[in-house]
Short mmCIF file of C-alpha atoms and ligand atoms in Angstrom, two decimals:
data_model
loop_
_atom_site.label_atom_id
_atom_site.label_comp_id
_atom_site.label_asym_id
_atom_site.label_seq_id
_atom_site.Cartn_x
_atom_site.Cartn_y
_atom_site.Cartn_z
CA MET A 771 -80.45 -28.28 48.81
CA ASN A 772 -81.91 -26.57 51.83
CA ARG A 773 -82.22 -22.81 51.99
CA ARG A 774 -79.38 -22.40 54.43
CA LYS A 775 -76.98 -24.40 52.24
CA PHE A 776 -78.13 -22.48 49.14
CA LEU A 777 -77.43 -19.12 50.79
CA HIS A 778 -74.03 -20.32 51.94
CA LEU A 779 -73.08 -21.48 48.44
CA SER A 780 -74.36 -18.26 46.88
CA ALA A 781 -72.22 -16.24 49.22
CA LEU A 782 -69.17 -18.22 48.13
CA THR A 783 -69.79 -18.11 44.38
CA ALA A 784 -71.07 -14.54 43.98
CA PRO A 785 -67.64 -12.89 44.15
CA LEU A 786 -66.29 -15.41 41.63
CA LEU A 787 -69.10 -14.66 39.20
CA ALA A 788 -68.62 -10.93 39.65
CA ALA A 789 -64.88 -11.25 38.96
CA LYS A 790 -65.58 -13.27 35.81
CA LYS A 791 -68.04 -10.66 34.60
CA SER A 792 -65.54 -7.89 35.09
CA ILE A 793 -62.89 -9.71 33.05
CA ALA A 794 -65.37 -10.52 30.30
CA GLY A 795 -66.74 -6.99 30.42
CA ASN A 796 -63.25 -5.76 29.65
CA PHE A 797 -63.62 -2.27 31.03
CA GLU A 798 -65.45 -3.14 34.24
CA ALA A 799 -62.14 -3.74 35.95
CA PRO A 800 -60.33 -0.42 35.62
CA VAL A 801 -57.10 -0.47 33.66
CA LYS A 802 -54.67 0.88 36.23
CA PRO A 803 -52.18 2.21 36.64
CA ILE A 804 -52.19 4.10 33.36
CA VAL A 805 -50.64 7.28 32.02
CA ILE A 806 -51.48 9.11 28.79
CA SER A 807 -49.56 12.05 27.31
CA THR A 808 -49.87 14.41 24.39
CA TRP A 809 -47.69 13.82 21.32
CA ASP A 810 -45.20 11.10 20.51
CA SER A 811 -42.66 12.68 22.84
CA GLY A 812 -45.14 11.44 25.45
CA MET A 813 -43.46 8.01 25.21
CA ALA A 814 -40.48 9.34 27.19
CA VAL A 815 -42.79 11.26 29.49
CA ASN A 816 -44.84 8.12 30.16
CA ALA A 817 -41.70 6.10 30.88
CA ALA A 818 -40.74 8.60 33.58
CA ALA A 819 -44.26 8.53 35.03
CA TRP A 820 -44.34 4.74 34.88
CA GLU A 821 -41.28 4.57 37.15
CA VAL A 822 -43.58 5.95 39.84
CA LEU A 823 -46.83 4.22 38.87
CA SER A 824 -45.34 0.74 38.53
CA LYS A 825 -44.13 0.93 42.13
CA LYS A 826 -47.67 1.75 43.30
CA GLY A 827 -46.71 5.40 43.59
CA ARG A 828 -49.14 8.29 43.57
CA ALA A 829 -50.43 9.66 40.25
CA LEU A 830 -49.47 13.15 41.38
CA ASP A 831 -45.81 12.14 41.71
CA ALA A 832 -46.00 10.36 38.38
CA VAL A 833 -47.32 13.35 36.42
CA GLU A 834 -44.75 15.66 38.00
CA ALA A 835 -41.98 13.21 37.05
CA GLY A 836 -43.34 13.01 33.51
CA ALA A 837 -43.47 16.78 33.06
CA MET A 838 -40.00 17.17 34.57
CA LYS A 839 -38.67 14.67 32.05
CA MET A 840 -39.62 17.03 29.23
CA GLU A 841 -38.39 20.11 31.08
CA ASN A 842 -35.05 18.32 31.54
CA THR A 843 -34.55 17.26 27.95
CA PRO A 844 -31.97 19.46 26.21
CA ASP A 845 -33.14 21.28 23.10
CA CYS A 846 -36.61 20.00 23.81
CA CYS A 847 -39.93 21.53 22.90
CA VAL A 848 -40.86 22.65 26.42
CA GLY A 849 -38.85 24.31 29.14
CA LEU A 850 -36.03 26.80 29.07
CA ASP A 851 -34.70 25.59 25.72
CA GLY A 852 -38.04 26.47 24.15
CA TYR A 853 -38.52 29.36 21.78
CA PRO A 854 -38.78 32.90 23.15
CA ASP A 855 -41.48 35.53 22.96
CA ARG A 856 -41.14 38.48 20.58
CA ASP A 857 -38.85 40.25 23.05
CA GLY A 858 -36.46 37.29 23.01
CA ILE A 859 -37.43 36.01 26.47
CA VAL A 860 -38.46 32.41 27.23
CA THR A 861 -41.46 32.38 29.57
CA LEU A 862 -42.90 29.15 30.94
CA ASP A 863 -46.43 28.12 31.92
CA SER A 864 -47.35 25.03 33.92
CA CYS A 865 -49.98 23.55 36.19
CA ILE A 866 -50.67 20.45 38.23
CA MET A 867 -53.85 19.04 39.81
CA ASP A 868 -54.42 16.10 42.15
CA GLU A 869 -57.21 13.75 43.19
CA TYR A 870 -58.51 16.15 45.86
CA SER A 871 -58.91 19.00 43.34
CA ASN A 872 -55.87 20.67 44.82
CA CYS A 873 -54.12 22.60 42.10
CA GLY A 874 -51.21 24.94 41.51
CA ALA A 875 -49.97 26.88 38.50
CA VAL A 876 -47.36 29.30 37.24
CA ALA A 877 -47.49 31.59 34.23
CA GLY A 878 -44.88 33.74 32.54
CA LEU A 879 -42.14 32.21 34.69
CA GLU A 880 -38.60 33.11 33.59
CA ARG A 881 -35.26 31.37 34.25
CA ILE A 882 -36.60 28.47 36.32
CA LYS A 883 -36.00 24.97 34.98
CA HIS A 884 -38.94 23.12 36.49
CA PRO A 885 -42.13 25.17 36.40
CA VAL A 886 -44.21 22.06 37.15
CA SER A 887 -42.45 21.66 40.51
CA VAL A 888 -42.98 25.33 41.31
CA ALA A 889 -46.68 24.80 40.48
CA ARG A 890 -46.76 21.86 42.89
CA LYS A 891 -45.04 23.92 45.59
CA ILE A 892 -47.67 26.64 45.20
CA MET A 893 -50.38 23.99 45.48
CA GLU A 894 -48.91 22.38 48.57
CA THR A 895 -47.57 25.33 50.55
CA THR A 896 -49.70 28.36 49.75
CA PRO A 897 -53.40 29.22 49.85
CA HIS A 898 -53.17 30.25 46.17
CA VAL A 899 -53.52 28.52 42.84
CA LEU A 900 -51.69 30.69 40.29
CA LEU A 901 -48.58 32.88 40.56
CA VAL A 902 -47.33 34.87 37.57
CA GLY A 903 -44.22 36.58 36.25
CA ALA A 904 -41.82 38.20 38.69
CA GLY A 905 -43.85 37.05 41.70
CA ALA A 906 -43.73 33.44 40.54
CA GLN A 907 -39.98 33.68 40.05
CA GLN A 908 -39.50 35.28 43.47
CA PHE A 909 -41.54 32.48 45.05
CA ALA A 910 -39.50 29.85 43.20
CA VAL A 911 -36.15 31.31 44.28
CA GLN A 912 -37.33 31.68 47.88
CA ASN A 913 -38.22 28.02 47.78
CA GLY A 914 -34.81 26.89 46.60
CA PHE A 915 -35.30 26.65 42.84
CA PRO A 916 -32.05 27.80 41.16
CA LEU A 917 -32.20 30.87 38.93
CA GLU A 918 -30.83 29.86 35.53
CA SER A 919 -28.98 32.17 33.12
CA GLY A 920 -31.94 33.00 30.89
CA GLU A 921 -29.74 32.75 27.79
CA LEU A 922 -31.44 31.28 24.74
CA SER A 923 -30.25 27.90 23.51
CA GLU A 924 -28.18 28.06 20.32
CA SER A 925 -31.03 26.81 18.13
CA ALA A 926 -33.58 29.11 19.77
CA LYS A 927 -31.19 32.04 19.22
CA LYS A 928 -30.90 31.21 15.55
CA ALA A 929 -34.65 30.72 15.09
CA TYR A 930 -35.37 33.99 16.88
CA ALA A 931 -32.87 35.86 14.70
CA ASP A 932 -34.61 34.41 11.62
CA TRP A 933 -38.03 35.30 12.96
CA LEU A 934 -36.97 38.89 13.63
CA LYS A 935 -36.37 39.40 9.90
CA LYS A 936 -40.15 39.34 9.32
CA SER A 937 -41.50 39.48 12.88
CA GLU A 938 -44.70 37.72 11.86
CA TYR A 939 -46.78 35.57 14.14
CA LYS A 940 -48.71 32.76 12.53
CA PRO A 941 -50.01 29.73 14.48
CA VAL A 942 -48.78 26.50 12.89
CA ILE A 943 -50.95 23.40 12.99
CA ASN A 944 -49.39 20.46 14.88
CA ILE A 945 -46.28 22.45 15.63
CA GLU A 946 -45.62 20.19 18.62
CA ASN A 947 -45.16 17.26 16.31
CA LEU A 948 -42.36 18.80 14.30
CA PRO A 949 -39.09 17.10 15.03
CA VAL A 950 -37.58 19.55 17.43
CA ARG A 951 -34.70 21.58 16.07
CA GLN A 952 -35.06 20.03 12.67
CA ALA A 953 -37.26 22.74 11.30
CA GLY A 954 -37.26 22.74 7.54
CA LYS A 955 -36.54 19.02 7.30
CA LYS A 956 -39.15 16.36 6.76
CA GLY A 957 -40.76 15.03 9.96
CA ASN A 958 -39.31 11.78 11.23
CA GLY A 959 -41.66 10.96 14.14
CA PRO A 960 -43.95 7.96 13.70
CA PHE A 961 -46.82 10.24 12.80
CA ALA A 962 -44.97 13.38 11.84
CA PRO A 963 -47.16 14.44 8.94
CA MET A 964 -46.31 18.08 8.69
CA PHE A 965 -43.54 19.59 6.67
CA PHE A 966 -43.08 23.32 6.91
CA GLU A 967 -41.01 24.75 4.06
CA ASP A 968 -40.12 27.82 6.06
CA GLY A 969 -39.08 25.78 9.07
CA SER A 970 -41.40 27.76 11.29
CA PHE A 971 -41.71 26.44 14.77
CA ASN A 972 -43.76 28.36 17.21
CA HIS A 973 -45.65 26.37 19.81
CA ASP A 974 -44.93 23.60 22.28
CA THR A 975 -47.01 21.89 24.97
CA MET A 976 -46.81 18.68 26.97
CA GLY A 977 -49.84 17.52 28.95
CA LEU A 978 -50.34 14.24 30.76
CA VAL A 979 -52.91 12.60 33.02
CA ALA A 980 -52.55 9.41 35.03
CA MET A 981 -54.47 7.02 37.25
CA ASP A 982 -52.54 5.14 39.94
CA SER A 983 -53.05 1.72 41.54
CA SER A 984 -55.34 3.29 44.14
CA ASN A 985 -57.64 4.56 41.37
CA ASN A 986 -56.64 8.17 41.92
CA LEU A 987 -56.20 10.65 39.09
CA SER A 988 -53.80 13.56 38.62
CA GLY A 989 -52.54 15.65 35.72
CA ALA A 990 -49.85 18.15 34.74
CA VAL A 991 -49.03 20.46 31.84
CA THR A 992 -45.82 22.26 31.00
CA THR A 993 -45.01 24.54 28.09
CA SER A 994 -42.99 27.44 26.79
CA GLY A 995 -46.21 28.52 25.06
CA MET A 996 -46.31 30.08 21.64
CA ALA A 997 -43.03 31.25 20.33
CA TYR A 998 -42.91 34.94 19.44
CA LYS A 999 -46.00 35.66 21.53
CA ILE A 1000 -46.51 39.14 22.97
CA HIS A 1001 -44.53 39.34 26.21
CA GLY A 1002 -46.99 38.50 28.97
CA ARG A 1003 -49.27 36.31 26.85
CA VAL A 1004 -50.55 33.27 28.75
CA GLY A 1005 -52.16 30.30 27.01
CA ASP A 1006 -54.43 27.56 28.28
CA SER A 1007 -51.69 25.41 29.83
CA PRO A 1008 -51.56 26.96 33.32
CA ILE A 1009 -55.30 27.64 33.47
CA ILE A 1010 -57.15 25.01 35.47
CA GLY A 1011 -60.23 23.99 33.48
CA ALA A 1012 -58.63 25.05 30.19
CA GLY A 1013 -55.31 23.18 29.74
CA LEU A 1014 -55.97 20.67 32.51
CA PHE A 1015 -58.83 19.44 34.64
CA VAL A 1016 -59.08 16.52 37.05
CA ASP A 1017 -62.20 15.31 38.83
CA ASN A 1018 -61.42 12.19 40.77
CA GLU A 1019 -65.03 10.98 40.57
CA VAL A 1020 -65.15 11.20 36.80
CA GLY A 1021 -61.88 11.57 34.90
CA ALA A 1022 -59.17 13.94 33.75
CA ALA A 1023 -58.36 15.80 30.55
CA THR A 1024 -55.60 17.88 29.04
CA SER A 1025 -55.19 19.82 25.82
CA SER A 1026 -52.64 20.90 23.28
CA GLY A 1027 -52.78 23.46 20.51
CA LEU A 1028 -53.87 27.06 20.28
CA GLY A 1029 -54.54 27.97 23.89
CA GLU A 1030 -56.78 30.95 23.25
CA GLU A 1031 -59.39 28.66 21.65
CA VAL A 1032 -59.23 26.25 24.58
CA ILE A 1033 -59.65 29.03 27.14
CA ARG A 1034 -62.74 30.34 25.33
CA ILE A 1035 -64.63 27.12 25.95
CA CYS A 1036 -63.01 26.08 29.28
CA GLY A 1037 -61.95 23.09 27.23
CA THR A 1038 -60.79 20.41 29.66
CA HIS A 1039 -63.48 21.21 32.21
CA LEU A 1040 -65.99 20.77 29.40
CA VAL A 1041 -64.48 17.41 28.44
CA VAL A 1042 -64.71 16.16 32.03
CA GLU A 1043 -68.30 17.37 32.30
CA PHE A 1044 -69.19 15.50 29.11
CA MET A 1045 -67.65 12.37 30.63
CA ARG A 1046 -69.73 12.96 33.77
CA GLN A 1047 -72.81 12.89 31.55
CA GLY A 1048 -71.77 9.43 30.40
CA LEU A 1049 -69.81 10.08 27.23
CA SER A 1050 -66.70 8.06 26.49
CA PRO A 1051 -63.40 9.98 26.68
CA GLU A 1052 -63.18 10.11 22.88
CA MET A 1053 -66.75 11.37 22.44
CA ALA A 1054 -66.25 13.92 25.22
CA CYS A 1055 -63.14 15.24 23.45
CA LYS A 1056 -65.02 15.29 20.14
CA LYS A 1057 -67.86 17.36 21.58
CA ALA A 1058 -65.37 19.90 22.95
CA VAL A 1059 -63.64 20.12 19.55
CA GLU A 1060 -67.04 20.63 17.89
CA ARG A 1061 -67.72 23.49 20.30
CA ILE A 1062 -64.57 25.28 19.10
CA VAL A 1063 -65.26 24.66 15.44
CA LYS A 1064 -68.92 25.70 15.66
CA ARG A 1065 -67.93 29.05 17.11
CA ASN A 1066 -65.90 29.96 14.05
CA PRO A 1067 -65.70 27.25 11.37
CA LYS A 1068 -63.62 29.37 8.99
CA LYS A 1069 -60.98 30.20 11.58
CA ALA A 1070 -60.92 26.59 12.83
CA LYS A 1071 -59.51 25.48 9.46
CA GLU A 1072 -56.37 27.44 10.26
CA LEU A 1073 -55.70 26.13 13.72
CA GLN A 1074 -55.18 23.01 15.76
CA VAL A 1075 -56.50 21.99 19.16
CA GLY A 1076 -56.39 18.45 20.50
CA PHE A 1077 -57.99 17.10 23.68
CA LEU A 1078 -56.91 13.96 25.51
CA ALA A 1079 -58.97 12.35 28.29
CA LEU A 1080 -58.97 9.44 30.73
CA ASN A 1081 -61.90 8.18 32.80
CA LYS A 1082 -62.06 6.27 36.07
CA LYS A 1083 -62.33 2.97 34.24
CA GLY A 1084 -58.96 3.55 32.62
CA GLN A 1085 -60.59 4.21 29.24
CA TYR A 1086 -58.94 6.96 27.24
CA GLY A 1087 -59.58 8.88 24.06
CA ALA A 1088 -58.63 11.94 22.08
CA TYR A 1089 -60.01 14.19 19.40
CA ALA A 1090 -58.52 17.07 17.42
CA ILE A 1091 -59.62 19.70 14.95
CA GLN A 1092 -57.09 18.64 12.33
CA LYS A 1093 -55.22 15.52 11.37
CA GLY A 1094 -51.87 15.02 13.04
CA PHE A 1095 -52.55 15.11 16.78
CA VAL A 1096 -51.02 12.02 18.39
CA PHE A 1097 -50.80 10.79 21.95
CA SER A 1098 -48.88 8.18 23.93
CA VAL A 1099 -50.29 5.55 26.31
CA LYS A 1100 -48.55 3.40 28.90
CA SER A 1101 -50.24 0.72 31.02
CA GLU A 1102 -49.62 -2.94 31.69
CA ARG A 1103 -51.54 -3.64 28.48
CA GLU A 1104 -49.72 -1.31 26.13
CA ASN A 1105 -46.93 1.15 25.52
CA GLN A 1106 -47.57 2.94 22.28
CA ILE A 1107 -48.48 5.99 20.26
CA HIS A 1108 -52.01 6.48 18.95
CA GLN A 1109 -53.25 8.76 16.25
CA SER A 1110 -56.16 10.93 17.32
CA LYS A 1111 -59.35 11.12 15.29
CA PHE A 1112 -60.08 14.57 13.91
CA LEU A 1113 -63.01 16.68 12.78
CA LEU A 1114 -61.96 18.57 9.64
N1 LIG B 671 -51.52 25.21 24.44
C1 LIG B 671 -50.44 25.97 24.85
C2 LIG B 671 -50.52 27.39 24.56
O1 LIG B 671 -51.37 27.85 23.83
O2 LIG B 671 -49.69 28.12 25.06
#
């Protein structure tokens, strides 16, 4: 074979060899699109996001659709049917972040059904990132979001009346995984391991991150936060770098659990930075969990935080302080719930 012919043949076969390597290498070809969500309720969230992703839609639209799905579900663990603060008022926190590091957030928002969409509106139409309380509500109404009644759902009313008898606040591990509105009964989710005799139910969060067919990442979080919190308390969920962080060069992460602990370590930013250093999503989440536990090992036994992360290859992973954190994954390869590894 002369040199010219050899070069010609090499040019033809090189792409074929590269393609073969990427299939054999399994993760060299990114798994995309893909969406991952906290908790087993993430299955419904992922289905809503997949409607967008499977049509080659943008990850940003997918994560908004996923979060809205939870906010729309009656008697669900996030949104206006969530449990109130100690003054009997439901306040919502949410954020969203796209592939350009654009982000928007709301905190302490009352009487608006879709905080995630208000967060997106802030991101897309204002020079700001975070609006809170009355100002956030004013912005929402001015932008056409209907003002809802603000009345508690029947089950939230009952739970609040019960709570008022003792007026105690105690974080409950894996509270998000309790079957909603079945407090006091044995868990019936696939991994519902917790059974609270007193039926306490005080904390709800939904976070999801996705990568679309164009390899772009986005994420969203929505929550009613801790039930019976001090009026005005804001958790990690609307704080960019705590409850959610997206870096389109590296990956994205979200968190669930006791927000104060996540804020203290800038949790999801830390997870993404660990991935930037070359750690797998699971190892990055583990290192962030270790950071929380190291700070106060005794206190960590009493609380739950779980991190969930996705990298640009479509690899995902999670890690939690305690047993019981689960997450849901949807891609062309799978549609299922996974149990997170845990430290303690
Ligand atoms: N992780 C949600 C919160 O602490 O409010």
